[in-house]
XYZ file of C-alpha atoms in Angstrom:
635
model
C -23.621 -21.647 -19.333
C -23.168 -25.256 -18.835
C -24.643 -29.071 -18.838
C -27.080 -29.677 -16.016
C -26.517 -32.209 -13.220
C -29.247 -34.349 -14.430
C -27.622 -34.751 -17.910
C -24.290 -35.450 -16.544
C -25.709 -37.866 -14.222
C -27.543 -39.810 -17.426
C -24.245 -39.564 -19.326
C -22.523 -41.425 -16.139
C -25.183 -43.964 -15.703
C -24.264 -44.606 -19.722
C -20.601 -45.058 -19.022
C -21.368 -47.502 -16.131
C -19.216 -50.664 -16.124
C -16.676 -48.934 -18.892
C -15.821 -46.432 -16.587
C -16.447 -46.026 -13.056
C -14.422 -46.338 -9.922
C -11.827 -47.096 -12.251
C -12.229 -49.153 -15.107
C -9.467 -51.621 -14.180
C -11.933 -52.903 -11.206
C -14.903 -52.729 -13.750
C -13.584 -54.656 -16.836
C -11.217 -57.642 -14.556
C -14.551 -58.217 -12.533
C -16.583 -59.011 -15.973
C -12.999 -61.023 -16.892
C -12.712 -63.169 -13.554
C -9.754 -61.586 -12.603
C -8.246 -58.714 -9.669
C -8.295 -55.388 -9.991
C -5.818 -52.519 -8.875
C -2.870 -55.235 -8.672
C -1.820 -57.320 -11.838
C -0.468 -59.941 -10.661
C -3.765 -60.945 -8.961
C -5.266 -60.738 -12.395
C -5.048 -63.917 -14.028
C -7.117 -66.149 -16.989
C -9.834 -69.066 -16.111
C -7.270 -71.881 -16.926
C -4.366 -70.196 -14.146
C -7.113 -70.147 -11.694
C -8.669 -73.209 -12.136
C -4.639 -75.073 -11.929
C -4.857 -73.358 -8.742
C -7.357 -74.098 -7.170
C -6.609 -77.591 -8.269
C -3.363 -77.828 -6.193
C -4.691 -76.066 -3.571
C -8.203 -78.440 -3.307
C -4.818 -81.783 -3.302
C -3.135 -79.835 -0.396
C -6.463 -80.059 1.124
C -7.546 -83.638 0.404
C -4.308 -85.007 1.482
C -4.580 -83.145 4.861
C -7.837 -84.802 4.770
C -7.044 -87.826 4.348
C -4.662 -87.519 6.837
C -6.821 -86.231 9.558
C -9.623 -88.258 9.130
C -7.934 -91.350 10.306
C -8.055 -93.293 7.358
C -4.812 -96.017 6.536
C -2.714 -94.741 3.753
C -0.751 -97.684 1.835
C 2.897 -96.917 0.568
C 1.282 -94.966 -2.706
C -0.856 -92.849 -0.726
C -3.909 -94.583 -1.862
C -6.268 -94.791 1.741
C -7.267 -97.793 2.976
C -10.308 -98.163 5.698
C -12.056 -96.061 7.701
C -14.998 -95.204 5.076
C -17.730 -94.820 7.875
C -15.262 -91.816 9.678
C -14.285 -90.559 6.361
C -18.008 -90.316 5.093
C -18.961 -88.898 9.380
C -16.424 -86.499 8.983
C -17.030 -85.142 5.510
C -20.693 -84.773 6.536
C -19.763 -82.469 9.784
C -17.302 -80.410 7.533
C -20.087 -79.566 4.869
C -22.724 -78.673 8.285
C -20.306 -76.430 9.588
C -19.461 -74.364 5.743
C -21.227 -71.254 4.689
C -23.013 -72.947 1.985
C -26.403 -72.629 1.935
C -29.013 -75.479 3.361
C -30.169 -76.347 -0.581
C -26.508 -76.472 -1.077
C -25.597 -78.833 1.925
C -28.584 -81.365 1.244
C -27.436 -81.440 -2.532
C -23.927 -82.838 -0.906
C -25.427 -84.872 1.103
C -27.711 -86.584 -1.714
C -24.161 -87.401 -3.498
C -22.511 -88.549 -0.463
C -25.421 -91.150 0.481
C -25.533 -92.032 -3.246
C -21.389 -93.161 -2.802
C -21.063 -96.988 -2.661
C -19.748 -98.477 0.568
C -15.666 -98.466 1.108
C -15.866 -96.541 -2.324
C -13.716 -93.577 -0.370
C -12.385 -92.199 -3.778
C -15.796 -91.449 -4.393
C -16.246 -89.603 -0.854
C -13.165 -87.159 -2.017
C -14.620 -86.999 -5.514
C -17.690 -84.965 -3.871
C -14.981 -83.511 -1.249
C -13.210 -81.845 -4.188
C -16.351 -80.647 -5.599
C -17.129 -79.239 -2.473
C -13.662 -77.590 -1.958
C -14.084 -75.476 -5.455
C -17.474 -74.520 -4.796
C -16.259 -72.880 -1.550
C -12.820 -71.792 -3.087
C -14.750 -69.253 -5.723
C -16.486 -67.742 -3.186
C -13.359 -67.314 -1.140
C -11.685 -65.731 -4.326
C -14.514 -63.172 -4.983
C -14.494 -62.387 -0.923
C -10.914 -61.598 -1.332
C -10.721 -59.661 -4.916
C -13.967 -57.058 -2.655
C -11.373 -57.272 0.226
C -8.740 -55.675 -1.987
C -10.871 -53.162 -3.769
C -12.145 -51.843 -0.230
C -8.911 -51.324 0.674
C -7.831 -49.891 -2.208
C -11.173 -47.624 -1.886
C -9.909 -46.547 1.516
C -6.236 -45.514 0.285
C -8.131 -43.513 -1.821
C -9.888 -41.942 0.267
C -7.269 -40.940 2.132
C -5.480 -39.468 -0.334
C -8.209 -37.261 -1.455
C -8.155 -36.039 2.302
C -4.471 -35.603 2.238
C -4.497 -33.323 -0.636
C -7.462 -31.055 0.256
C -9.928 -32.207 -1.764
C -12.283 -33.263 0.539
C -12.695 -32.284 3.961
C -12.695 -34.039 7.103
C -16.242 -34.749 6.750
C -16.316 -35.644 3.263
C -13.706 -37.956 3.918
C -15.363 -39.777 7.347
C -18.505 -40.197 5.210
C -17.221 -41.961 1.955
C -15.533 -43.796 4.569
C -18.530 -44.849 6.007
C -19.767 -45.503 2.669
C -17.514 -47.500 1.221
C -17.547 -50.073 4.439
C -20.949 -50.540 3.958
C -20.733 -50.667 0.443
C -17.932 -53.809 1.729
C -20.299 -55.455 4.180
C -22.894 -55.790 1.757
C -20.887 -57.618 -0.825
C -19.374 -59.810 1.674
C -22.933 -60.858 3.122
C -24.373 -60.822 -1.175
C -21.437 -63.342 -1.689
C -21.823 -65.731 1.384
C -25.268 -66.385 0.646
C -24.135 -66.927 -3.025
C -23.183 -70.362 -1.878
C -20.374 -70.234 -4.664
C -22.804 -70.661 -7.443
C -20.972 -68.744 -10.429
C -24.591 -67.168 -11.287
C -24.813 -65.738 -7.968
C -21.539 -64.539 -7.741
C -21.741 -62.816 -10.805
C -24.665 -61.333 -9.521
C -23.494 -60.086 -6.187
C -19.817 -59.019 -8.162
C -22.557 -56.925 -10.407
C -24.147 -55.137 -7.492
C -21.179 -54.337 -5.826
C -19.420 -52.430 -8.788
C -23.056 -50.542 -9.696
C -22.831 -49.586 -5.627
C -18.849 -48.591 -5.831
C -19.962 -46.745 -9.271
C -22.682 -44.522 -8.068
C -20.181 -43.538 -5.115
C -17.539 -42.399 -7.950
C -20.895 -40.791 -9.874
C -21.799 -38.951 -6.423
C -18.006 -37.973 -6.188
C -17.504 -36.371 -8.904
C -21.482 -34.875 -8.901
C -20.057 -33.465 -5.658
C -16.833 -32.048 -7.270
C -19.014 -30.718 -10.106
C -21.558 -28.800 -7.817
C -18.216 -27.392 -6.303
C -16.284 -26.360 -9.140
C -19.955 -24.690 -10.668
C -20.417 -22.734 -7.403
C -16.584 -21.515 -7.654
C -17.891 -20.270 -10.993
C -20.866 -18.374 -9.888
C -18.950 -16.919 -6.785
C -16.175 -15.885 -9.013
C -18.302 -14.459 -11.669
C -20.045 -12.313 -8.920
C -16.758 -10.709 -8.094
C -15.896 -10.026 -11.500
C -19.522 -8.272 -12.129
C -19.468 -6.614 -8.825
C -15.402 -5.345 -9.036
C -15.977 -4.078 -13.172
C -19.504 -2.787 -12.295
C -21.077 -4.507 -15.003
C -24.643 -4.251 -16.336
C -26.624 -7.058 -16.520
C -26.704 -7.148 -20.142
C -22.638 -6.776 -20.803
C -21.935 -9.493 -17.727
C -21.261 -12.460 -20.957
C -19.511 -9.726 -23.100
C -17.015 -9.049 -20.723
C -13.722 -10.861 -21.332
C -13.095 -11.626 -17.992
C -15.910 -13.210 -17.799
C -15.716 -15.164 -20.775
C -12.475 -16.241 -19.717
C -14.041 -17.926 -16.844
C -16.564 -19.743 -18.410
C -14.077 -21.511 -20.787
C -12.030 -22.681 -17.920
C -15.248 -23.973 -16.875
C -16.420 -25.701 -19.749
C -13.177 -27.130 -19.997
C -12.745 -28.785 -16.696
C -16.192 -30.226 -16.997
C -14.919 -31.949 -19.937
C -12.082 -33.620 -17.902
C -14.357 -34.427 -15.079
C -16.787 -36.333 -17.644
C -13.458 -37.881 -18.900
C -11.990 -38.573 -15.445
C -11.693 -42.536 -14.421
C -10.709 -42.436 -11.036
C -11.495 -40.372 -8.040
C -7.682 -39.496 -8.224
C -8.328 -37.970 -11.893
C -11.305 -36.326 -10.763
C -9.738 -34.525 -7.607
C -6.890 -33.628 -10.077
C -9.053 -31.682 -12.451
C -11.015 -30.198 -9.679
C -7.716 -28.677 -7.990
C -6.792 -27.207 -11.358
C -9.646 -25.488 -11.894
C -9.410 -23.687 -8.812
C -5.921 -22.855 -9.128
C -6.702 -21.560 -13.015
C -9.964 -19.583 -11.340
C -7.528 -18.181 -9.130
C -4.985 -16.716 -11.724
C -7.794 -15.598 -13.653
C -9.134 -13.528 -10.061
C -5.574 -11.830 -9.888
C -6.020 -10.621 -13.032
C -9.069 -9.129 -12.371
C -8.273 -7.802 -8.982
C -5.916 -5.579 -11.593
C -8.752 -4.280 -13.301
C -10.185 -2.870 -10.627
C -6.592 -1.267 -9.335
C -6.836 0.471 -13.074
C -10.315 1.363 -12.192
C -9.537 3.139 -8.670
C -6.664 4.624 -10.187
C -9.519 5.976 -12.825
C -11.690 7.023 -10.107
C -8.761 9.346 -8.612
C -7.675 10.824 -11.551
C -11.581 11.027 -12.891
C -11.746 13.496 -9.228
C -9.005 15.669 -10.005
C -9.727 16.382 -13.458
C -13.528 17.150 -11.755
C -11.876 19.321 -8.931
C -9.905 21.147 -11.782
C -13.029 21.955 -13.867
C -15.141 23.314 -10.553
C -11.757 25.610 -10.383
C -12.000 26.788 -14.122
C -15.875 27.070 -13.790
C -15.226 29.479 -10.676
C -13.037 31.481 -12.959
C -15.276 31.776 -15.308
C -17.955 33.021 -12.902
C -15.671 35.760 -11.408
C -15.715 37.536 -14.536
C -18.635 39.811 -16.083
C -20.755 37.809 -18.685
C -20.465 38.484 -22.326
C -22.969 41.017 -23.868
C -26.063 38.774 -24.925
C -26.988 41.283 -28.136
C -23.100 41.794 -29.600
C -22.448 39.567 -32.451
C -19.596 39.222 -31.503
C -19.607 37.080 -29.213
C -23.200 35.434 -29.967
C -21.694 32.436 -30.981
C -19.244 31.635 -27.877
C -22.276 32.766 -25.732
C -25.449 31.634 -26.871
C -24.407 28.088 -28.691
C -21.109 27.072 -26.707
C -21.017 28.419 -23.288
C -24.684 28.405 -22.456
C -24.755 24.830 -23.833
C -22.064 24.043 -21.817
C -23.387 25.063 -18.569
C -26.313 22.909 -19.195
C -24.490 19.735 -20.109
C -21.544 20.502 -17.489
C -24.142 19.801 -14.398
C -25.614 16.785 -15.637
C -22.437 15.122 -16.386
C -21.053 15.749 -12.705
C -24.158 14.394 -11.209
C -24.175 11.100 -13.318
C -20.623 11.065 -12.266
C -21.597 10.674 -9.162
C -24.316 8.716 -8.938
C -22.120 6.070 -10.603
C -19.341 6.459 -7.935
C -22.585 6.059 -5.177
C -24.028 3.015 -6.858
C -20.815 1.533 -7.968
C -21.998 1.156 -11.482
C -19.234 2.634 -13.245
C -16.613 0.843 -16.038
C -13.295 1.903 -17.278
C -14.719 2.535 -20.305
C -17.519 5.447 -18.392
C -14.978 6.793 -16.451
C -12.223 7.492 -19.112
C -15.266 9.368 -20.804
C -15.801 11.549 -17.443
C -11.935 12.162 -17.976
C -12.099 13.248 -21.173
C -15.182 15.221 -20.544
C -14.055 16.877 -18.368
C -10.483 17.491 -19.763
C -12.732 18.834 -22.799
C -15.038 21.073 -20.640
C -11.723 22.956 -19.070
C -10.720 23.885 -21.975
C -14.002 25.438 -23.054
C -13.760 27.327 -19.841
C -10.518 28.491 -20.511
C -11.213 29.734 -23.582
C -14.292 31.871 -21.835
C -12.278 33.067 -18.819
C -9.986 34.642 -21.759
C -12.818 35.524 -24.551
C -14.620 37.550 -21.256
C -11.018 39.558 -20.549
C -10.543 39.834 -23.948
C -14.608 41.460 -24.050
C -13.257 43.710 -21.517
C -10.495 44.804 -22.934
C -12.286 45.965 -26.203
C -14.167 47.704 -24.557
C -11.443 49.584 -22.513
C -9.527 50.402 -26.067
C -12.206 50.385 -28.473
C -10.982 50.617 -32.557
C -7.584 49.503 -31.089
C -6.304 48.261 -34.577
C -3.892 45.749 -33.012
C -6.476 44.363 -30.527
C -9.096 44.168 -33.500
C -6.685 42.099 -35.646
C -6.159 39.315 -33.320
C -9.663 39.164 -31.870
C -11.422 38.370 -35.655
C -8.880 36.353 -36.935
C -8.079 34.181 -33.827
C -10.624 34.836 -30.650
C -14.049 35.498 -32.266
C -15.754 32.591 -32.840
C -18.579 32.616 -36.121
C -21.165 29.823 -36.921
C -18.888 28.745 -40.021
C -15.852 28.432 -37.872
C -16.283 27.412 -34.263
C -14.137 25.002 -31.836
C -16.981 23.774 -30.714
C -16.631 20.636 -32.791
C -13.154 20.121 -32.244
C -12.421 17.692 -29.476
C -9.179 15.497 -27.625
C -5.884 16.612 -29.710
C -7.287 18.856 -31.788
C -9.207 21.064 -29.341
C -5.749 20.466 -27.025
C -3.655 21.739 -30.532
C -6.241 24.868 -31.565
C -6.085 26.497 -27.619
C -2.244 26.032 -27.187
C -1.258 26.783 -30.605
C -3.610 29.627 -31.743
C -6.456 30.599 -28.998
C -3.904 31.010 -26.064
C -1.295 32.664 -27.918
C -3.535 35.327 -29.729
C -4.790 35.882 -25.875
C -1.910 36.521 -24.753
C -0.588 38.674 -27.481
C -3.807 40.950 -26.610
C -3.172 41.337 -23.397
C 0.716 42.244 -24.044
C -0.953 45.285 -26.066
C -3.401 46.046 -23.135
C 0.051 46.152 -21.034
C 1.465 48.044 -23.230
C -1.484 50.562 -23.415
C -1.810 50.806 -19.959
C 0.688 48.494 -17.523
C 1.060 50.450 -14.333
C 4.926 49.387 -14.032
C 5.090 53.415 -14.521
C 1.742 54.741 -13.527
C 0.860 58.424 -14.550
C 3.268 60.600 -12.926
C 1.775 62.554 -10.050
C 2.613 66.259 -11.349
C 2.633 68.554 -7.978
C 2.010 65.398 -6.047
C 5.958 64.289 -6.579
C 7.314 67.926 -6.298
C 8.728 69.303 -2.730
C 5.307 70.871 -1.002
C 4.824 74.181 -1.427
C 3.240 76.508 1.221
C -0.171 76.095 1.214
C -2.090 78.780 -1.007
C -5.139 80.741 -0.392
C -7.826 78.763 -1.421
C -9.327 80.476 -4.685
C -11.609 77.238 -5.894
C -12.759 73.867 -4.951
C -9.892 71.110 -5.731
C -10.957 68.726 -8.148
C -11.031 65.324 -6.590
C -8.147 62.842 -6.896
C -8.621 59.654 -9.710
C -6.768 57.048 -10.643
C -3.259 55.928 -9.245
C -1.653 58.124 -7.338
C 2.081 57.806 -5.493
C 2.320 58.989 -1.757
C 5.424 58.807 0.186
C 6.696 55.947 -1.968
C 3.447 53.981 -1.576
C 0.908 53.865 -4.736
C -2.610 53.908 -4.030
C -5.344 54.253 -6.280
C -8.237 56.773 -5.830
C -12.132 56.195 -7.898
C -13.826 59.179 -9.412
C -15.442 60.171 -6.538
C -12.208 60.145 -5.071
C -12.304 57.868 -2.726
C -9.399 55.308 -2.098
C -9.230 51.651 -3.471
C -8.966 48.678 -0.979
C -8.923 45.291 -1.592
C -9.141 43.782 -5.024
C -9.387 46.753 -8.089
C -9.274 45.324 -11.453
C -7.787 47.969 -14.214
C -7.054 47.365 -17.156
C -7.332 44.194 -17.692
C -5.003 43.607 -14.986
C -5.311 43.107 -11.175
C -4.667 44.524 -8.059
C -4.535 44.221 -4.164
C -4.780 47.180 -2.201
C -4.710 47.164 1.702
C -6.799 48.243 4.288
C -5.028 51.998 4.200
C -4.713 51.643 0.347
C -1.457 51.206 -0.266
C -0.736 48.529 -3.343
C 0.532 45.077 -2.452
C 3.571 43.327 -3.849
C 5.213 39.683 -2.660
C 3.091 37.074 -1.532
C -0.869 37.612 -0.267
C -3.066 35.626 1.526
C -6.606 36.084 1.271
C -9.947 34.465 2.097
C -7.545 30.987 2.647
C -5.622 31.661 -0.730
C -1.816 32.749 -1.762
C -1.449 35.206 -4.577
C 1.581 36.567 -5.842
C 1.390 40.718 -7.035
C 4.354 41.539 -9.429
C 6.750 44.279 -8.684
C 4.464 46.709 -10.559
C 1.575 45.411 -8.095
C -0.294 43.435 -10.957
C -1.466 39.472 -10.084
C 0.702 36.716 -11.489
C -0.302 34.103 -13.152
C 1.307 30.930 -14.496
C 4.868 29.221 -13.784
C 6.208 31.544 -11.039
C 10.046 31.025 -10.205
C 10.543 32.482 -6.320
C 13.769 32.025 -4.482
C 15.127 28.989 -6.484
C 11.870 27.156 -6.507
C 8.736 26.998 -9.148
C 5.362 27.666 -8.047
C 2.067 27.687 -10.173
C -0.674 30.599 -10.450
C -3.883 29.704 -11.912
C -5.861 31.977 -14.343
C -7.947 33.620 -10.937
C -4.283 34.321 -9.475
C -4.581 31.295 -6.446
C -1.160 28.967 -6.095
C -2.151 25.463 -6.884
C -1.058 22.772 -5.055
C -1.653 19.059 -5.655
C -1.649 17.816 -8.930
C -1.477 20.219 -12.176
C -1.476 19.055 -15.830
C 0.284 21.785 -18.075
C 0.948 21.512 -22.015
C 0.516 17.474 -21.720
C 2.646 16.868 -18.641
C 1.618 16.597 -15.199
C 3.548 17.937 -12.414
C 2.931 18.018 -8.414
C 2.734 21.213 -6.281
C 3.655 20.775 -2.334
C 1.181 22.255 0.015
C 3.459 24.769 0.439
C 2.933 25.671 -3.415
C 7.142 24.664 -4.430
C 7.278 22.119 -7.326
C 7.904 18.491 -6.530
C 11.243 16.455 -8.388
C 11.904 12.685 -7.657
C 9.534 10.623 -5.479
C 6.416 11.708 -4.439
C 3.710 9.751 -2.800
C 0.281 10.557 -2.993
C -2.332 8.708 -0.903
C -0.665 4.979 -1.416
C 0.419 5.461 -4.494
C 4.357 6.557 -5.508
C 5.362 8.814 -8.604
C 8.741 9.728 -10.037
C 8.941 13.606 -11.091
C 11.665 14.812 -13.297
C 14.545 17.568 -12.854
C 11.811 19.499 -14.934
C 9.068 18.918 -12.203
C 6.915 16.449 -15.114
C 5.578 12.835 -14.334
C 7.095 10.136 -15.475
C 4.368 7.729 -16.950
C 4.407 4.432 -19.256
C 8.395 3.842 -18.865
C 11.266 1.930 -17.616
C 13.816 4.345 -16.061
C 16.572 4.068 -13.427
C 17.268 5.775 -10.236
C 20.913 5.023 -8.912
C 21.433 1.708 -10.155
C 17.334 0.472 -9.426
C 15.224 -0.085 -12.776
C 11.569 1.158 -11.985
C 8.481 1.025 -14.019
C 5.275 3.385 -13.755
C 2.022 2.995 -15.314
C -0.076 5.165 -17.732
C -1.126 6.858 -15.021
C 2.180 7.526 -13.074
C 1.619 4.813 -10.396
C 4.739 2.994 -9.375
C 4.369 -1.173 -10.549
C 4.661 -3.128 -7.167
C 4.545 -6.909 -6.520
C 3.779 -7.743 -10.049
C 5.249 -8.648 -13.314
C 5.517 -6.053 -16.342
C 7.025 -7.266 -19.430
C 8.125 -10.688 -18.274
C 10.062 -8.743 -15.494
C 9.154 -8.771 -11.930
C 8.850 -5.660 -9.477
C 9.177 -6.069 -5.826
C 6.740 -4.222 -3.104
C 9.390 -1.253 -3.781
C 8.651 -1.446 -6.974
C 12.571 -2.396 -7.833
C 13.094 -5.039 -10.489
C 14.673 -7.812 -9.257
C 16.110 -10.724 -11.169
């Protein structure tokens, strides 16, 4: 995934001196010169002229103050004894060290009497031994104060914390005392100096290492924490973690501000590269935290289409099985619809152990979608294969009936749906399965609709006195009309209640019999009975509003998908238009009652934009344009 500490640490230790704190400070140390300000840095000759004038300042103030008698050229006359005194107490009192002092003291005794040119010969000697040590004092001076600024910054901009910063702090001053105390005992020897200058940029060099070993370690455990959410919000297998994009994504933005770092030459550069990264891991979360939005949007819509198979597998159930030993219907019972309830279960329940565990993946949950889109249809096309069983055997040798059944319902091992699936199972049940259905059962109505049910014969004439009883009445069947009520008698001739299929069609009748029309509620569901008394189903159109009746006869509510358009039924049954919200999520219905999904479009004068799925876009950008939290585009 990426370079270890250790190696980056061995490739810093190899940059050392070429790089480091910041390679001004490295390379004008080896040169003599300042760092951080260039017009400190100068060559050996500038220096030297300095130090020059500076050492005559000082030897005529000392020749001044040591009570000697200048002559009208300057030249000192006298006073060689309390020139030679004084010279002696100046070099006890310097920070050079005692090998150094007793070296100056060898030259001054070795001076010839009243030879005072001689005495500031070794002065001036003296005065550049201690002025190079003064220079190097003041070049560490600079660079800990630079250090500090630094420092500082870094706080300032929130790339350390308050800790971080106290401690390099800390650091750095020691780092400061020590190269003070290395120089002092240098003595000014240009060996030593070099020496102590040597330590103190390895010392200010393994603090920049440590820095940026520090900003590494942070930016790496960004990474893993980041990677963690991406794993944990996808529900990724262990094995697919590196093949996932968004993943992959992350690891070059990784890789590629590890490169920086290694290339970074000042803590500055390094902090720089370190706030990027974040900000780039950040973008790169956002657009994640959209995945999963796509994938809770799945989740719902993976629940309806579940909720709307358990309906179409309870209609399936309400209805008599078809006849195991017909040929018939062998095919569509024994190798589709058996199969099917086998498979059906265990998809559900992997389903749902994925939604416990939370190891689900768009790409597993789309398939659930699909499945079960697929499986509704199959149990469609068995809710109307089992009426259609029924109905042959009501009118058997019914030519008409016959003709549609082999050619469009029956299914054979040569020509099944079974392999069909997506658009082309969709495209076989709407364009020739449903249609032949319902061409069957408009022949079944025909046969036997009870719109105009038998005609009583002496039932609908005036009464007649009663008659002598001669023989025993044969008992009432079938429907009968009584005072403007129908009611429907068995063979045994007893009366109907409740539900009473016939003919392929069905019925409510009450508790005293009589034949429901209108609206019925029963066992916690609404049905609609036609005028003739016979259960709608489909698109219903009741006092200026649409309602729909499933295959079983039960008003839907909720959501409904119908020929390749979803619509949404109120609790109250009425289709929804315009804006509906459903849990947190808004949709846009049509005049038509159908979902908008996957367009721009424009209420009043707002442009709005919904998703695959329907959802309303909020706070986000589609296209290059940008949706407010109403979802409104806005400039």
């Amino acid at each position: 995934m990426s370079k270890s500490n250790h190696e980056r640490r061995m490739r810093y230790s190899i940059r050392k001196f070429s790089v480091g704190v910041a390679s001004v400070l490295v390379a004008s140390f080896f040169m003599g010169s300042v760092a951080h300000a260039s017009e400190l840095v100068k060559d050996d000759s500038v220096k030297t002229t300095e130090i020059a004038a500076t050492n005559r300042e000082k030897e005529n103030d000392a020749k001044s103050g040591w009570g000697g008698i200048i002559d009208g050229s300057g030249k000192l006359l006298g006073g060689f004894s309390e020139i030679k005194e004084k010279l002696e107490k100046e070099i006890d009192e310097s920070s050079l060290t005692s090998e150094q002092k007793k070296s100056y003291k060898e030259k001054i005794v070795k001076v010839k009497e009243n030879d005072v040119d001689g005495l500031f010969g070794v002065h001036r000697e003296y005065l550049n031994q201690l002025d190079f040590q003064y220079l190097e004092l003041s070049k560490v001076e600079e660079e800990f104060k630079y250090q500090e600024e630094q420092i500082q910054r870094m706080f300032e901009q929130k790339g350390i914390t308050n800790e971080d910063k106290d401690a390099m702090l800390k650091k750095i001053a020691e780092i400061h005392q020590e190269a003070e105390k290395d120089i002092k005992a240098s003595g000014g020897y240009r060996d030593k100096l070099n020496g102590a200058k040597v330590k103190f940029l390895q010392n200010l060099d393994k603090l920049f290492t440590s820095t940026k070993s520090k900003f590494e370690k942070e930016m790496q455990e960004l990474y893993r924490k980041k990677e963690a959410e991406i794993v944990k919000e996808k529900h990724l297998e262990k094995d697919k973690i590196y093949d996932d994009a968004d993943v992959q994504k992350l690891r070059e933005l990784e890789e590629d501000a590890l490169k920086k770092l290694d290339e970074a030459k000042t803590n500055d550069e390094a902090l720089r590269v370190k706030l990027e990264f974040a900000r780039n891991v950040e973008k790169n979360s956002q657009q994640v935290q959209k995945v999963d939005d796509k994938l809770q949007e799945l989740i719902k819509e993976a629940k309806r289409e579940l909720e709307k198979l358990n309906q179409g597998i309870a209609e399936v159930d309400k209805l008599p099985e078809l006849p195991a030993n017909d040929s018939d219907y062998m095919v569509q019972k024994k190798y589709i619809w058996d199969e099917d309830k086998e498979t059906i279960p265990k998809k559900i329940a992997k389903f749902k152990e994925n939604l416990g565990k939370k190891t689900y993946t768009k790409e597993s949950l789309q398939k659930f979608i699909d499945d079960c889109i697929y499986y509704q249809t199959h149990a469609k096309i068995e809710v109307m294969t089992r009426k259609v069983a029924g109905y042959r055997k009501a009118y058997p040798n019914n030519s008409e009936i016959e003709k549609e059944f082999v050619s469009h319902i029956k299914q054979t091992s040569s020509l099944t749906y079974a392999s069909l699936e997506n658009d082309s199972l969709k495209r076989y049940f709407e364009k020739d399965f449903a249609p032949a259905f319902e061409r069957i059962k408009q022949i079944v109505e025909g046969l036997e609709k009870p719109h105009t049910p038998a005609q009583p014969g002496i039932e609908n004439q005036k009464p007649s006195a009663p008659k002598t009883e001669k023989s025993a009445e044969q008992p009432k069947a079938g429907w009968k009309q009584e005072n403007g009520m129908w009611y429907f008698y068995n063979t045994d001739g007893s009366m109907a209640t409740g539900w009473l299929q016939n003919n392929g069609s069905w019925y409510y009748l009450n508790a005293n019999g009589a034949m429901v029309t209108g609206w019925l509620q029963n066992n916690g569901s609404w049905y609609y009975l036609n005028a003739n008394g016979d259960m709608a189903t489909g698109w219903l159109q009741y006092n200026g509003s649409w309602y729909y009746l499933n295959a079983n006869g039960d008003m839907a509510t909720g959501w409904l998908q119908y020929n390749g358009s979803w619509y949404y039924l109120n609790a109250n049954g009425d289709m929804a238009t315009d804006w509906v919200k459903d849990g947190d999520t808004w949709y846009y219905l049509e005049v038509s009652g159908a979902m908008k999904a996957s367009q721009w479009f424009k209420v009043s004068d707002k442009w709005y934009y919904v998703n695959g799925l329907g959802a309303l876009a909020v706070n986000t950008t589609v296209d290059g344009y940008r949706v407010n939290a109403n979802g409104e585009w806005v400039n």
